[in-house]
JSON list of C-alpha atoms in Angstrom, two decimals:
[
{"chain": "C", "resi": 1, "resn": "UNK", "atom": "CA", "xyz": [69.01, 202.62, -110.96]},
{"chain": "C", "resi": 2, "resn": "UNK", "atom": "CA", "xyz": [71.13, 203.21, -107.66]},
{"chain": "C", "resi": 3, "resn": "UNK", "atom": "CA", "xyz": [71.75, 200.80, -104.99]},
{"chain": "C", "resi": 4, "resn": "UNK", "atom": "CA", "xyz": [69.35, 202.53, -102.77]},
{"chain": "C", "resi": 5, "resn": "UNK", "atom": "CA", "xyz": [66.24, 201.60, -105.20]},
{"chain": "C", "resi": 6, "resn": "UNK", "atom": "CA", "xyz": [67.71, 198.54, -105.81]},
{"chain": "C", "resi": 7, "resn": "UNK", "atom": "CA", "xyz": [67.27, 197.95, -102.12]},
{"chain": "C", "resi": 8, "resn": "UNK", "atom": "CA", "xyz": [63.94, 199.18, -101.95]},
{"chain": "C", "resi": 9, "resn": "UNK", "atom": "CA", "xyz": [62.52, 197.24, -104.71]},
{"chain": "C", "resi": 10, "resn": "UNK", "atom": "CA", "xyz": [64.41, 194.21, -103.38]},
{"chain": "C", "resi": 11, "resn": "UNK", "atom": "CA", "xyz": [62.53, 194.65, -99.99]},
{"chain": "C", "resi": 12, "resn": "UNK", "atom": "CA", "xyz": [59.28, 195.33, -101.84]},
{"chain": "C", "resi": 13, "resn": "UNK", "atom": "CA", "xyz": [60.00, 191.96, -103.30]},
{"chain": "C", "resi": 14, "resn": "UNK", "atom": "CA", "xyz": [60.68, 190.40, -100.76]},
{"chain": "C", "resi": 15, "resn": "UNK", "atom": "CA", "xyz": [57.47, 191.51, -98.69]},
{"chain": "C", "resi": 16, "resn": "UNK", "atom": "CA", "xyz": [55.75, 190.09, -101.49]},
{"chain": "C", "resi": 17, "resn": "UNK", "atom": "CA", "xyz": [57.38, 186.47, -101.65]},
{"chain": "C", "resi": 18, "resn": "UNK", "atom": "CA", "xyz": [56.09, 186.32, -97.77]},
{"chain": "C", "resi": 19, "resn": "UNK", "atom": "CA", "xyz": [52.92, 188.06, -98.00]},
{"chain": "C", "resi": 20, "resn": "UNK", "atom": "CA", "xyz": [52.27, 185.38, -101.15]},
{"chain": "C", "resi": 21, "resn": "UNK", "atom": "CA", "xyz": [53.86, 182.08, -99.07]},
{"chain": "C", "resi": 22, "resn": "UNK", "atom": "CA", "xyz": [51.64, 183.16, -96.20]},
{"chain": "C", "resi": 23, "resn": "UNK", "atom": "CA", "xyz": [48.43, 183.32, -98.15]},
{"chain": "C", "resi": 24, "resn": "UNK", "atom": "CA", "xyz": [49.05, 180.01, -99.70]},
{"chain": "C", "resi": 25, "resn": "UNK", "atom": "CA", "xyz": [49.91, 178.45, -96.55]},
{"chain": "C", "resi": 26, "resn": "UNK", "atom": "CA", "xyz": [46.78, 179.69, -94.96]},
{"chain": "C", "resi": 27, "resn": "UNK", "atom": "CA", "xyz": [44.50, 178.41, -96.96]},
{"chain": "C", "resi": 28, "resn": "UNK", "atom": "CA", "xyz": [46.78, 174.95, -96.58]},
{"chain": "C", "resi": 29, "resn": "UNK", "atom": "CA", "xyz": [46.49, 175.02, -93.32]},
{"chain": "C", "resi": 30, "resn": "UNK", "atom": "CA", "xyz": [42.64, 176.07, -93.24]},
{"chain": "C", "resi": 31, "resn": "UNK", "atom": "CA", "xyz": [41.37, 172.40, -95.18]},
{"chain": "C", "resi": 32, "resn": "UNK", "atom": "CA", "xyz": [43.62, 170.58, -93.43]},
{"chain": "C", "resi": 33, "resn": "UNK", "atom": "CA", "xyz": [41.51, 167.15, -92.24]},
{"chain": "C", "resi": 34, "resn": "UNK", "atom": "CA", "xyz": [39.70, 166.81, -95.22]},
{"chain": "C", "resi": 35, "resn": "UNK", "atom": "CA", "xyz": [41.02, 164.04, -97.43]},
{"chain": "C", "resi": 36, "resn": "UNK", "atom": "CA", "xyz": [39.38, 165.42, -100.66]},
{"chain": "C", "resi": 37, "resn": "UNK", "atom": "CA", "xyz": [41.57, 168.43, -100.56]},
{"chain": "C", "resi": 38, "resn": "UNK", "atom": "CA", "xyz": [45.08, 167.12, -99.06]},
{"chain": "C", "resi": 39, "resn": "UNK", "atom": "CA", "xyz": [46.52, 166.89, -102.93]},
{"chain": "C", "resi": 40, "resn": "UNK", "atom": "CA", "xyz": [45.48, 170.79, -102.87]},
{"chain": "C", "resi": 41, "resn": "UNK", "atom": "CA", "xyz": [46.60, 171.42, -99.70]},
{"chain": "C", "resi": 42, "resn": "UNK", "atom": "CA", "xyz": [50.06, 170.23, -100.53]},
{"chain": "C", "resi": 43, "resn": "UNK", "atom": "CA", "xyz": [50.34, 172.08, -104.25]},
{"chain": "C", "resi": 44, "resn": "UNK", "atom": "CA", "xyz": [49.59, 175.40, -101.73]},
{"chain": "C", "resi": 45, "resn": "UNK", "atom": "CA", "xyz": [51.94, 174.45, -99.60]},
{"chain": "C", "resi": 46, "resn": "UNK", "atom": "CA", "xyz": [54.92, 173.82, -101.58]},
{"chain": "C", "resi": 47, "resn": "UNK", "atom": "CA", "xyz": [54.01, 176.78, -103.66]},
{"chain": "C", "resi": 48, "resn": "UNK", "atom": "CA", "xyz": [54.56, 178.57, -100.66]},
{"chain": "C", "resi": 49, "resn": "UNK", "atom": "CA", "xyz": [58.23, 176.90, -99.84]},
{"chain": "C", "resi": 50, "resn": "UNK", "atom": "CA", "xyz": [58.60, 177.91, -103.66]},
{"chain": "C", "resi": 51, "resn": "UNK", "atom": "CA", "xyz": [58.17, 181.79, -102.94]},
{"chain": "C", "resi": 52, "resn": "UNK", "atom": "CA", "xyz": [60.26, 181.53, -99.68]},
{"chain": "C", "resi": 53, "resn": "UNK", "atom": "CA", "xyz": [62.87, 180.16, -101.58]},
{"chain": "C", "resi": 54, "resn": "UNK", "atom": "CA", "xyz": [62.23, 183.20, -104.21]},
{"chain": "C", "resi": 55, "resn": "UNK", "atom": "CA", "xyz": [62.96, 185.40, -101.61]},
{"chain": "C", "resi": 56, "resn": "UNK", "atom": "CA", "xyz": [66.07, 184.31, -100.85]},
{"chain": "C", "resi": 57, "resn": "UNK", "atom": "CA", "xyz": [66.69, 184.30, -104.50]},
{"chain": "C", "resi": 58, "resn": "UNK", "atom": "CA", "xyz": [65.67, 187.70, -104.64]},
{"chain": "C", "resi": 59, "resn": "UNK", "atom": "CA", "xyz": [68.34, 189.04, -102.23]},
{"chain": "C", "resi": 60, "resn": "UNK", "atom": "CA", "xyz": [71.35, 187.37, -103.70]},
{"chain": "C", "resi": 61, "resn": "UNK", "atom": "CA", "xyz": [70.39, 188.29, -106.95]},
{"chain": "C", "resi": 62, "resn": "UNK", "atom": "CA", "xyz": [70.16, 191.64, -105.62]},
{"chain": "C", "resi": 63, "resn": "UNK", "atom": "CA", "xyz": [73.74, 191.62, -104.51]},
{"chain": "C", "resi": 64, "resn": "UNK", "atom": "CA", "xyz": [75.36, 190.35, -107.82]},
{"chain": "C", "resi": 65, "resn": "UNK", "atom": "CA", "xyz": [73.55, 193.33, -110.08]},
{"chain": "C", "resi": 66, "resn": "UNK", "atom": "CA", "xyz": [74.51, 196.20, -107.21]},
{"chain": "C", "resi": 67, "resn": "UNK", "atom": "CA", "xyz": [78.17, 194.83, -107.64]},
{"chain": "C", "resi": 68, "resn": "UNK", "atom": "CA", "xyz": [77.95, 194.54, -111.23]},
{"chain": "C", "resi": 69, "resn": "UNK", "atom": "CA", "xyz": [78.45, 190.70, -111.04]},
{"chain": "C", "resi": 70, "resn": "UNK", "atom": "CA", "xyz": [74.88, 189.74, -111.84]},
{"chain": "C", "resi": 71, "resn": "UNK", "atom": "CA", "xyz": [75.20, 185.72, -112.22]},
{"chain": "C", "resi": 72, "resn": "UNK", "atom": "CA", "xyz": [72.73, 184.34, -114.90]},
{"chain": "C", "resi": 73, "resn": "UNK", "atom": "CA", "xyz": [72.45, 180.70, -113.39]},
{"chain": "C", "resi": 74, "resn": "UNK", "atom": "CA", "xyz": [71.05, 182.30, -110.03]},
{"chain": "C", "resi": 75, "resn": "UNK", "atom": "CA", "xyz": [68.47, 184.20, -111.70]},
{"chain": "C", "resi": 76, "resn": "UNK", "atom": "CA", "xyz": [67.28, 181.20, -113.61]},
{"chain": "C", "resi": 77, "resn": "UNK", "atom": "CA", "xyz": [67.12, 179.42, -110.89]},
{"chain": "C", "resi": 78, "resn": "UNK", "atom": "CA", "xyz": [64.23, 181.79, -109.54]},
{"chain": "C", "resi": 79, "resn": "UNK", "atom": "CA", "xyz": [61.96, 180.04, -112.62]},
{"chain": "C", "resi": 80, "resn": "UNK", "atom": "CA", "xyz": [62.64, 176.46, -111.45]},
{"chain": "C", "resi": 81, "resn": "UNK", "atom": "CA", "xyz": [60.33, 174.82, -109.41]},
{"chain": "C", "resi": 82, "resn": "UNK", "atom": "CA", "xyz": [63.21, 172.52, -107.71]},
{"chain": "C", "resi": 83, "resn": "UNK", "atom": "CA", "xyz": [66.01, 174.99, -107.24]},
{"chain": "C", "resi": 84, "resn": "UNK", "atom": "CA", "xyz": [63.14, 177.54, -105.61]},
{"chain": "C", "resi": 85, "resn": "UNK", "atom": "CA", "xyz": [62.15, 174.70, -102.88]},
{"chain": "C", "resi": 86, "resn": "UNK", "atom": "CA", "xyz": [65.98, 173.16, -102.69]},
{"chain": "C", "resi": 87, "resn": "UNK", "atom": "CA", "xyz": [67.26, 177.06, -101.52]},
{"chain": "C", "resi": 88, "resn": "UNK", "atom": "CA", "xyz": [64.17, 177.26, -99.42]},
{"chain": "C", "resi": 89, "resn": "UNK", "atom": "CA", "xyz": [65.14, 173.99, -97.56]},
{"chain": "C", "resi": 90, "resn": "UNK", "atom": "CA", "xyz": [68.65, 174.73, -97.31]},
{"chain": "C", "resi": 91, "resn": "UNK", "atom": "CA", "xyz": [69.62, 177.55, -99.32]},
{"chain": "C", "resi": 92, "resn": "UNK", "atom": "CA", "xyz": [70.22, 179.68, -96.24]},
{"chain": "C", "resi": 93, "resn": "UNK", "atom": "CA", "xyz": [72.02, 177.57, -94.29]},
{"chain": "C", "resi": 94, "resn": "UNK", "atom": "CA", "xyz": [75.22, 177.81, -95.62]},
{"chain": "C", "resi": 95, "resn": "UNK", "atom": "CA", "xyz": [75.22, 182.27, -96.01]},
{"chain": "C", "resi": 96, "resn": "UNK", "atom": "CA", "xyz": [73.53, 182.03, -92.11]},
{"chain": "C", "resi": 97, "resn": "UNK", "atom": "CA", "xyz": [75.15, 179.11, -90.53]},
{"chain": "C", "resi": 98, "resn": "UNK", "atom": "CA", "xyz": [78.52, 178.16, -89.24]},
{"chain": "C", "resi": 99, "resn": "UNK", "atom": "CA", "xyz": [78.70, 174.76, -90.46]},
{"chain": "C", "resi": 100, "resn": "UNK", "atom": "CA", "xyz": [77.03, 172.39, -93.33]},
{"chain": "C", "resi": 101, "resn": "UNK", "atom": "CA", "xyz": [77.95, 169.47, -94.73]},
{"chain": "C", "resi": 102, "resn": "UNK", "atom": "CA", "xyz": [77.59, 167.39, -98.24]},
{"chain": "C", "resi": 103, "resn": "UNK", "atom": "CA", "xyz": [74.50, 165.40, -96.71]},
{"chain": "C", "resi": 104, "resn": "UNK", "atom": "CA", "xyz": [72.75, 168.14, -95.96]},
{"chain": "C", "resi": 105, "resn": "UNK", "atom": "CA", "xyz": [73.65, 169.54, -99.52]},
{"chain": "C", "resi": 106, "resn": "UNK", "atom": "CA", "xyz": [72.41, 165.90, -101.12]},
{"chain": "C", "resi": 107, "resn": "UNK", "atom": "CA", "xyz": [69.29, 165.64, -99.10]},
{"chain": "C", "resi": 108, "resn": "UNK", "atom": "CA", "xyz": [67.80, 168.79, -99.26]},
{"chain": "C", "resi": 109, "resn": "UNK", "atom": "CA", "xyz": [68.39, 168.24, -102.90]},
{"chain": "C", "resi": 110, "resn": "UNK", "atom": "CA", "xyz": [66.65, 165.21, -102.79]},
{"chain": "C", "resi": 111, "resn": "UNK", "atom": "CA", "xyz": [64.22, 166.33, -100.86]},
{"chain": "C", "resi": 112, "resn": "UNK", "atom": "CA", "xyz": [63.03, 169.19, -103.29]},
{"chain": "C", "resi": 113, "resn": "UNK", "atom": "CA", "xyz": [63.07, 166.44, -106.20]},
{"chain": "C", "resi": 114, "resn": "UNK", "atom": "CA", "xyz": [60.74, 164.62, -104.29]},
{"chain": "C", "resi": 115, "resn": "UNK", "atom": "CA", "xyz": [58.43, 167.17, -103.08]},
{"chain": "C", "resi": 116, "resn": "UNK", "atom": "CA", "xyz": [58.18, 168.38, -106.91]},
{"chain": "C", "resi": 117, "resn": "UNK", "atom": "CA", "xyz": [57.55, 165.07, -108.12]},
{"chain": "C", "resi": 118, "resn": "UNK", "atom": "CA", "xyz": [54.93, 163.94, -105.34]},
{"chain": "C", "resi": 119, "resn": "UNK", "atom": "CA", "xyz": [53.03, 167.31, -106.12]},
{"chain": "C", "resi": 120, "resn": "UNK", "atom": "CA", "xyz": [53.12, 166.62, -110.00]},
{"chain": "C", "resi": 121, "resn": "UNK", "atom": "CA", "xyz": [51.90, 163.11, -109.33]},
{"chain": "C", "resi": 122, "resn": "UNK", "atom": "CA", "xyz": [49.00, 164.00, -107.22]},
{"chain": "C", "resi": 123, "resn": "UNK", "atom": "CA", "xyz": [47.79, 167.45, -108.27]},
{"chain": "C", "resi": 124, "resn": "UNK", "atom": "CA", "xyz": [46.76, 165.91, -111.93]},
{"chain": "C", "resi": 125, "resn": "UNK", "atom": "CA", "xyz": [44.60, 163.13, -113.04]},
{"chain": "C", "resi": 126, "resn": "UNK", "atom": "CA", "xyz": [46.20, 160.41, -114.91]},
{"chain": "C", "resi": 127, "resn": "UNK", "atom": "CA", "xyz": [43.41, 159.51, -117.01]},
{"chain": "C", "resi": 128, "resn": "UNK", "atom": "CA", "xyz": [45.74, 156.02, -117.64]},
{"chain": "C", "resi": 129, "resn": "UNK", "atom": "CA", "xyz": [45.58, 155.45, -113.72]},
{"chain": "C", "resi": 130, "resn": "UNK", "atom": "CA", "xyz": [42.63, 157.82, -112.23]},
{"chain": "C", "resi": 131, "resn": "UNK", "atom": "CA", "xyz": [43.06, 157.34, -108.68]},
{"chain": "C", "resi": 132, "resn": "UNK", "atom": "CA", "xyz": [40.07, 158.96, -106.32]},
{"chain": "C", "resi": 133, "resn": "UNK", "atom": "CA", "xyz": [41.54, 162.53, -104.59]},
{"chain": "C", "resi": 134, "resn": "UNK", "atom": "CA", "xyz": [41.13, 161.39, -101.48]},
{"chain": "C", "resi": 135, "resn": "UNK", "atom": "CA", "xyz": [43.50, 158.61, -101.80]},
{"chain": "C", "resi": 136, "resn": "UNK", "atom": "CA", "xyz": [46.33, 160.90, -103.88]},
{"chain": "C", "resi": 137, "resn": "UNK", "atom": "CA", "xyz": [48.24, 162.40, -100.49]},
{"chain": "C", "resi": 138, "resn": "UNK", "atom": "CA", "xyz": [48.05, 161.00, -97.39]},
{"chain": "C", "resi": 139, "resn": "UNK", "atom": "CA", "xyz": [47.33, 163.07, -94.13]},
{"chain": "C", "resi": 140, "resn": "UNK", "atom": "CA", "xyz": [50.56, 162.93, -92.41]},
{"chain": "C", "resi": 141, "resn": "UNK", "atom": "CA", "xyz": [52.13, 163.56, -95.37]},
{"chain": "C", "resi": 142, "resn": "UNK", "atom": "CA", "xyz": [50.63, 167.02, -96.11]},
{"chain": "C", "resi": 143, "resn": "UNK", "atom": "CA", "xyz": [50.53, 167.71, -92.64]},
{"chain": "C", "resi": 144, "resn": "UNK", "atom": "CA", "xyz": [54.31, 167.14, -92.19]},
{"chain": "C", "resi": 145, "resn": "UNK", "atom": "CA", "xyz": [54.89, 169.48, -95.41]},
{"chain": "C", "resi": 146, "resn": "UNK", "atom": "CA", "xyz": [52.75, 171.90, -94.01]},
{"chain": "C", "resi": 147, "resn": "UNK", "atom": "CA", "xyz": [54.51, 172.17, -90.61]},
{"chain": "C", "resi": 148, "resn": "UNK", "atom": "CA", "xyz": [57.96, 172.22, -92.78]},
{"chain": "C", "resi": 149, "resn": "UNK", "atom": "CA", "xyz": [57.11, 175.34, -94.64]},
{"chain": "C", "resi": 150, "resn": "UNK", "atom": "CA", "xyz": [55.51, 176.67, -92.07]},
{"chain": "C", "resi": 151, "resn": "UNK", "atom": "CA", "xyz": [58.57, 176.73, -89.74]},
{"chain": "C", "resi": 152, "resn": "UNK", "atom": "CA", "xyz": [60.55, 177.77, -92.76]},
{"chain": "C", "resi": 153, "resn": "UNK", "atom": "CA", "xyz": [58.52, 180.96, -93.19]},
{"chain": "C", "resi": 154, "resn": "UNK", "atom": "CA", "xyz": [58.57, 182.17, -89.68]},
{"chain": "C", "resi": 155, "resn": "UNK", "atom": "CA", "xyz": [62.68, 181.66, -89.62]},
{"chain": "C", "resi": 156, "resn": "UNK", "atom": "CA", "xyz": [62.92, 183.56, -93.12]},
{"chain": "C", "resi": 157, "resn": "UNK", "atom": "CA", "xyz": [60.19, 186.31, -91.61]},
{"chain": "C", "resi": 158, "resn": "UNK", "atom": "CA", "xyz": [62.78, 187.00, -88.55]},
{"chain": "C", "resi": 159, "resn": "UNK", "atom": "CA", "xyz": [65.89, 187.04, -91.28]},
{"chain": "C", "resi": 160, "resn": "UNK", "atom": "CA", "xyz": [67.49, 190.31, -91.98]},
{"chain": "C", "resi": 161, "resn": "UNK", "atom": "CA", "xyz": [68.94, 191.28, -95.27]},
{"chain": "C", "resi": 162, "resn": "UNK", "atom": "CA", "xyz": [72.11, 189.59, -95.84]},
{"chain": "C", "resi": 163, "resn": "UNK", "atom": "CA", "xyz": [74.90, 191.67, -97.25]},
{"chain": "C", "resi": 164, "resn": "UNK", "atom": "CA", "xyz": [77.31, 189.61, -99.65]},
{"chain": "C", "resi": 165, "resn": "UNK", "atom": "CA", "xyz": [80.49, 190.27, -100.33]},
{"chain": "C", "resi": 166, "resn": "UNK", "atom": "CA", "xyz": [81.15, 190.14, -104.30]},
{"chain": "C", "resi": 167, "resn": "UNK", "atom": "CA", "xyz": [83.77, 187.47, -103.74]},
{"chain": "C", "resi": 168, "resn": "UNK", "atom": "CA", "xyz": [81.13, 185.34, -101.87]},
{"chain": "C", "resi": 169, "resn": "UNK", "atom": "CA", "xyz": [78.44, 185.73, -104.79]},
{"chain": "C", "resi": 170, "resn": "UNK", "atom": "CA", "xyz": [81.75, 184.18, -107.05]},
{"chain": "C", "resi": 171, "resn": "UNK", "atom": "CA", "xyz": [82.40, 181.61, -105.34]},
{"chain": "C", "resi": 172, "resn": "UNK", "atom": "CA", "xyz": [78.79, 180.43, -104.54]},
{"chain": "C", "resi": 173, "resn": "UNK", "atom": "CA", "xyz": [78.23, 180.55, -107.86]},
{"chain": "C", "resi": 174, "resn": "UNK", "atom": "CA", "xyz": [80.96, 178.36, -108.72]},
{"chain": "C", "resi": 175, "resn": "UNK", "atom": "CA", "xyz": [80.47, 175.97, -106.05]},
{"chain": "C", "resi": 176, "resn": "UNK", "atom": "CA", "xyz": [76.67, 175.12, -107.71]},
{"chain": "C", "resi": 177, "resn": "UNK", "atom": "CA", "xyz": [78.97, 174.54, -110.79]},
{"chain": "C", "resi": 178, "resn": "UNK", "atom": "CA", "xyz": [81.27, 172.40, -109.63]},
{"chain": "C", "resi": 179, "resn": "UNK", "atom": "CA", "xyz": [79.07, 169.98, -107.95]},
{"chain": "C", "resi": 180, "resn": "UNK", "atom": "CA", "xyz": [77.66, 169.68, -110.61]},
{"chain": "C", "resi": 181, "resn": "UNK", "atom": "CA", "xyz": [80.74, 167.77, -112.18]},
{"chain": "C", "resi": 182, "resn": "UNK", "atom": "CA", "xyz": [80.92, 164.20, -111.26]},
{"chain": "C", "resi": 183, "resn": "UNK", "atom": "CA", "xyz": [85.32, 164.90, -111.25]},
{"chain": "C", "resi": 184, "resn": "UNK", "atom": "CA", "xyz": [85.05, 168.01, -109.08]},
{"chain": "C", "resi": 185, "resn": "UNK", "atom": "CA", "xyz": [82.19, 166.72, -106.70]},
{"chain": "C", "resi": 186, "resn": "UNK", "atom": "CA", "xyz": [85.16, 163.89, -105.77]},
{"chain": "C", "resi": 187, "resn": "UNK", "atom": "CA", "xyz": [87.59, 166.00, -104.95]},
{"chain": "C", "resi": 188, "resn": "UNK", "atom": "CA", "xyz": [84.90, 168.63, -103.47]},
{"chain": "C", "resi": 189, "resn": "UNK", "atom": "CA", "xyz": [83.31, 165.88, -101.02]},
{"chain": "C", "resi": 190, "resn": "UNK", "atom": "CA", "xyz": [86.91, 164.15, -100.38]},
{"chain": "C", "resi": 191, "resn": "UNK", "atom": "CA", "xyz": [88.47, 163.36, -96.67]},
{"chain": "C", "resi": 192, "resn": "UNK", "atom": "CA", "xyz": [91.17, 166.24, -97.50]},
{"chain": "C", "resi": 193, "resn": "UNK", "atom": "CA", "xyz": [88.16, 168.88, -98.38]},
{"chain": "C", "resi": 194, "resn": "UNK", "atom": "CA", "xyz": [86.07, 167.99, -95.59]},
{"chain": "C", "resi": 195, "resn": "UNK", "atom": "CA", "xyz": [88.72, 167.61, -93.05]},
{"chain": "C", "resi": 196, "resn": "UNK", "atom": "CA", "xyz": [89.59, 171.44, -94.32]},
{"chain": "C", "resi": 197, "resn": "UNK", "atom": "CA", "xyz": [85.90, 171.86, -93.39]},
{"chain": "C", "resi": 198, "resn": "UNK", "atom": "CA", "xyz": [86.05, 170.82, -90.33]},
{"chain": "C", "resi": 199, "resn": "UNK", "atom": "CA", "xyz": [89.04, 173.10, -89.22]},
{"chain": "C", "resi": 200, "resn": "UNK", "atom": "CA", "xyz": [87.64, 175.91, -90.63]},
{"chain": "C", "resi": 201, "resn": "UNK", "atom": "CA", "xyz": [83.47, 175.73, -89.39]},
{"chain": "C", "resi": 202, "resn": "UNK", "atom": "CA", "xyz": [82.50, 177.96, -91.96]},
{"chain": "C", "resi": 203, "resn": "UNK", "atom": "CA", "xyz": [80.67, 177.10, -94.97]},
{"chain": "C", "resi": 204, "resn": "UNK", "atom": "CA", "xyz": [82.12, 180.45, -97.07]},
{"chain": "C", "resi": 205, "resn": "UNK", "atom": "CA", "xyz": [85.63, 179.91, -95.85]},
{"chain": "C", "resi": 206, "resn": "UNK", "atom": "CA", "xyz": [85.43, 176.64, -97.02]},
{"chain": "C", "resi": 207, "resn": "UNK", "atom": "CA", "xyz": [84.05, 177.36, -100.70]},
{"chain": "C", "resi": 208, "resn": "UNK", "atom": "CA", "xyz": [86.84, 180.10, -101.10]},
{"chain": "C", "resi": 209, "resn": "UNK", "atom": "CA", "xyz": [89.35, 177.34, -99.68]},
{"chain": "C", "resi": 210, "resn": "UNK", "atom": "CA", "xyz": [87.70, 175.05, -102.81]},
{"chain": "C", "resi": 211, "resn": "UNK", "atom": "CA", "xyz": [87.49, 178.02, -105.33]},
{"chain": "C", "resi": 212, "resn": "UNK", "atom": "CA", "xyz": [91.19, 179.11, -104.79]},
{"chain": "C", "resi": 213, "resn": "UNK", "atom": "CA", "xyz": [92.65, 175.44, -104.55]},
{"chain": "C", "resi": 214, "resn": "UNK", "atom": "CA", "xyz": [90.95, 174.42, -107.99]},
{"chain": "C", "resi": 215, "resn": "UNK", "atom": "CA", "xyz": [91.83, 177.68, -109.33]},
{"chain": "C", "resi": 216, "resn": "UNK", "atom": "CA", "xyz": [95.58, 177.53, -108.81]},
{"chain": "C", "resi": 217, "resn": "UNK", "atom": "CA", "xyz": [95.60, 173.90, -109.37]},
{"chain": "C", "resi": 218, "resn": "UNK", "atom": "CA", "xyz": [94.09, 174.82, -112.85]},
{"chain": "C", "resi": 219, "resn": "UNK", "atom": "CA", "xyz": [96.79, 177.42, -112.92]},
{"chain": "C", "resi": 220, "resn": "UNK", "atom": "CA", "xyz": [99.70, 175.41, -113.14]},
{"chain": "C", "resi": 221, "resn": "UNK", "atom": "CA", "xyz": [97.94, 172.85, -115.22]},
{"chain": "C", "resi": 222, "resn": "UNK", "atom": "CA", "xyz": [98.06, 175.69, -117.66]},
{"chain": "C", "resi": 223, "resn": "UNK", "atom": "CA", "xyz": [101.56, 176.68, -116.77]},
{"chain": "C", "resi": 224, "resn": "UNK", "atom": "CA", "xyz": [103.03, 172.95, -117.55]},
{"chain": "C", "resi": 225, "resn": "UNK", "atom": "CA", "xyz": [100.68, 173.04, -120.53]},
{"chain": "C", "resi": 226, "resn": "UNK", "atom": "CA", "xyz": [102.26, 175.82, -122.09]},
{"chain": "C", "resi": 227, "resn": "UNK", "atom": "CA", "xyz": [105.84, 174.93, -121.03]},
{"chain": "C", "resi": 228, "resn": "UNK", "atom": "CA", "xyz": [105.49, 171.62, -123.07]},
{"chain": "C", "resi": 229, "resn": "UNK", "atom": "CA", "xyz": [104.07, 173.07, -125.93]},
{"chain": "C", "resi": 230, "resn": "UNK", "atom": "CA", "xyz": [107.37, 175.55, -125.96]},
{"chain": "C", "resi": 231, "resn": "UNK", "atom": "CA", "xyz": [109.52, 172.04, -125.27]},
{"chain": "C", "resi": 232, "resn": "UNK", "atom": "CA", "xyz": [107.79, 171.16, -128.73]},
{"chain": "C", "resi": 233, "resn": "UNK", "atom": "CA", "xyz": [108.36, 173.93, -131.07]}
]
C-alpha cells in the first residue's frame, strides 16, 4: 500500500472516530436532566473521549507503518479503554504544545483511571450491592464529563494532520517505556531533567534530550562493562 492510501484510509478513519464520538455525545447530551439515565449518559460520553483518543491513535500509528517503524505498544494501546481516554485527555498536548509537565502527565493518567473505573462501577448492577440508577452518577458529575469531551472534540475537529518525524515516533515510544520504570521515572521527573525542560519549552526536545542522555549513559555502562570483563580474562 503507498503512503498516499495510507493517508487516505487514515483520514477515512479518522472521519469515522469523530463522526462516532459525535453521535455518542449527542445522544449524551440529549437525556441530560434525567437522573435515570445519567449512568448511560456518562458510558456515551466517555465512549466518545475513547474514539477521540482513537483518532489520535490512528494518526501516529499511521506515521510509524509509512516509515517502516510501526511500534506495537501504540497500536495496542488503541484496544485499551484507559490509554484511549488518557491520549484523549492529554495525548495531544505534548506533539501540539510548547510545554507540559510530569503533573499533567500523572493526572491525566489518573484521571482516565478514574473515569474507567466510575463508568465500570455505575454502568452494571452489582447484584451484591444493587443501588437504584438514579442514584449511580450524580448530575454534575456527568454533566462536567460531558462538557470535557465535548470541548475535547471540537479542539481535535479543528486539528490538522500532524506529520511526525520517525525520530519523534522513537522517542515517544520510549518515553511511555521509561516511565513506566520506577528507576527511570526518577531520573526522568528529577530537578536536572526538568530544569532541562524548562530551558528548552518543548516537550519533543526534551524527550530526545532524555532518549539520547539514557542512551549514551547506557553506552558507556556497556563500554566499562566490557573493559572489565577484558581486565578479567
Amino acid at each position: 500500500m503507498t503512503p498516499e492510501e495510507q493517508n487516505k484510509i487514515l483520514k477515512s478513519t479518522r472521519a469515522a472516530c469523530i463522526s462516532n464520538a459525535e453521535a455518542f455525545l449527542t445522544v449524551a447530551e440529549r437525556e441530560l436532566d434525567n437522573s435515570n439515565t445519567n449512568h448511560i449518559c456518562y458510558h456515551l460520553a466517555l465512549l466518545g473521549m475513547e474514539e477521540i483518543g482513537k483518532s489520535i491513535l490512528a494518526t501516529i500509528s499511521f506515521t510509524t507503518t509509512v516509515a517502516g517503524k510501526e511500534e506495537p505498544g501504540l497500536m495496542d494501546a488503541s484496544d485499551d479503554h484507559k490509554k484511549k481516554i488518557f491520549w484523549a485527555i492529554w495525548g495531544g498536548s505534548m506533539l501540539r504544545d510548547n510545554k507540559f509537565t510530569k503533573e499533567g502527565i500523572e493526572q491525566s493518567k489518573r484521571l482516565a483511571d478514574t473515569l474507567h473505573e466510575r463508568r465500570l462501577g455505575s454502568l452494571y448492577t452489582d447484584a451484591r450491592n444493587p443501588i437504584p440508577i438514579d442514584e449511580r452518577i450524580e448530575d454534575g458529575e456527568v454533566k462536567t464529563l460531558v462538557e470535557l469531551t465535548r470541548a475535547r472534540l471540537e479542539l481535535e475537529k479543528t486539528q490538522e494532520l500532524t506529520d511526525f518525524e520517525t525520530d519523534d515516533i522513537k522517542t515517544l515510544t520510549w518515553f511511555f517505556d521509561a516511565v513506566e520504570d520506577e528507576e527511570k521515572k526518577k531520573h526522568i521527573f528529577g530537578s536536572v531533567s526538568l530544569k532541562k525542560l524548562n530551558e528548552v519549552q518543548s516537550g519533543k526536545e526534551w524527550i530526545k534530550w532524555l532518549y539520547d542522555t539514557f542512551r549514551k549513559n547506557a553506552e558507556e555502562m556497556r563500554e566499562l562493562a566490557e573493559k572489565e570483563l577484558k581486565r578479567e580474562e
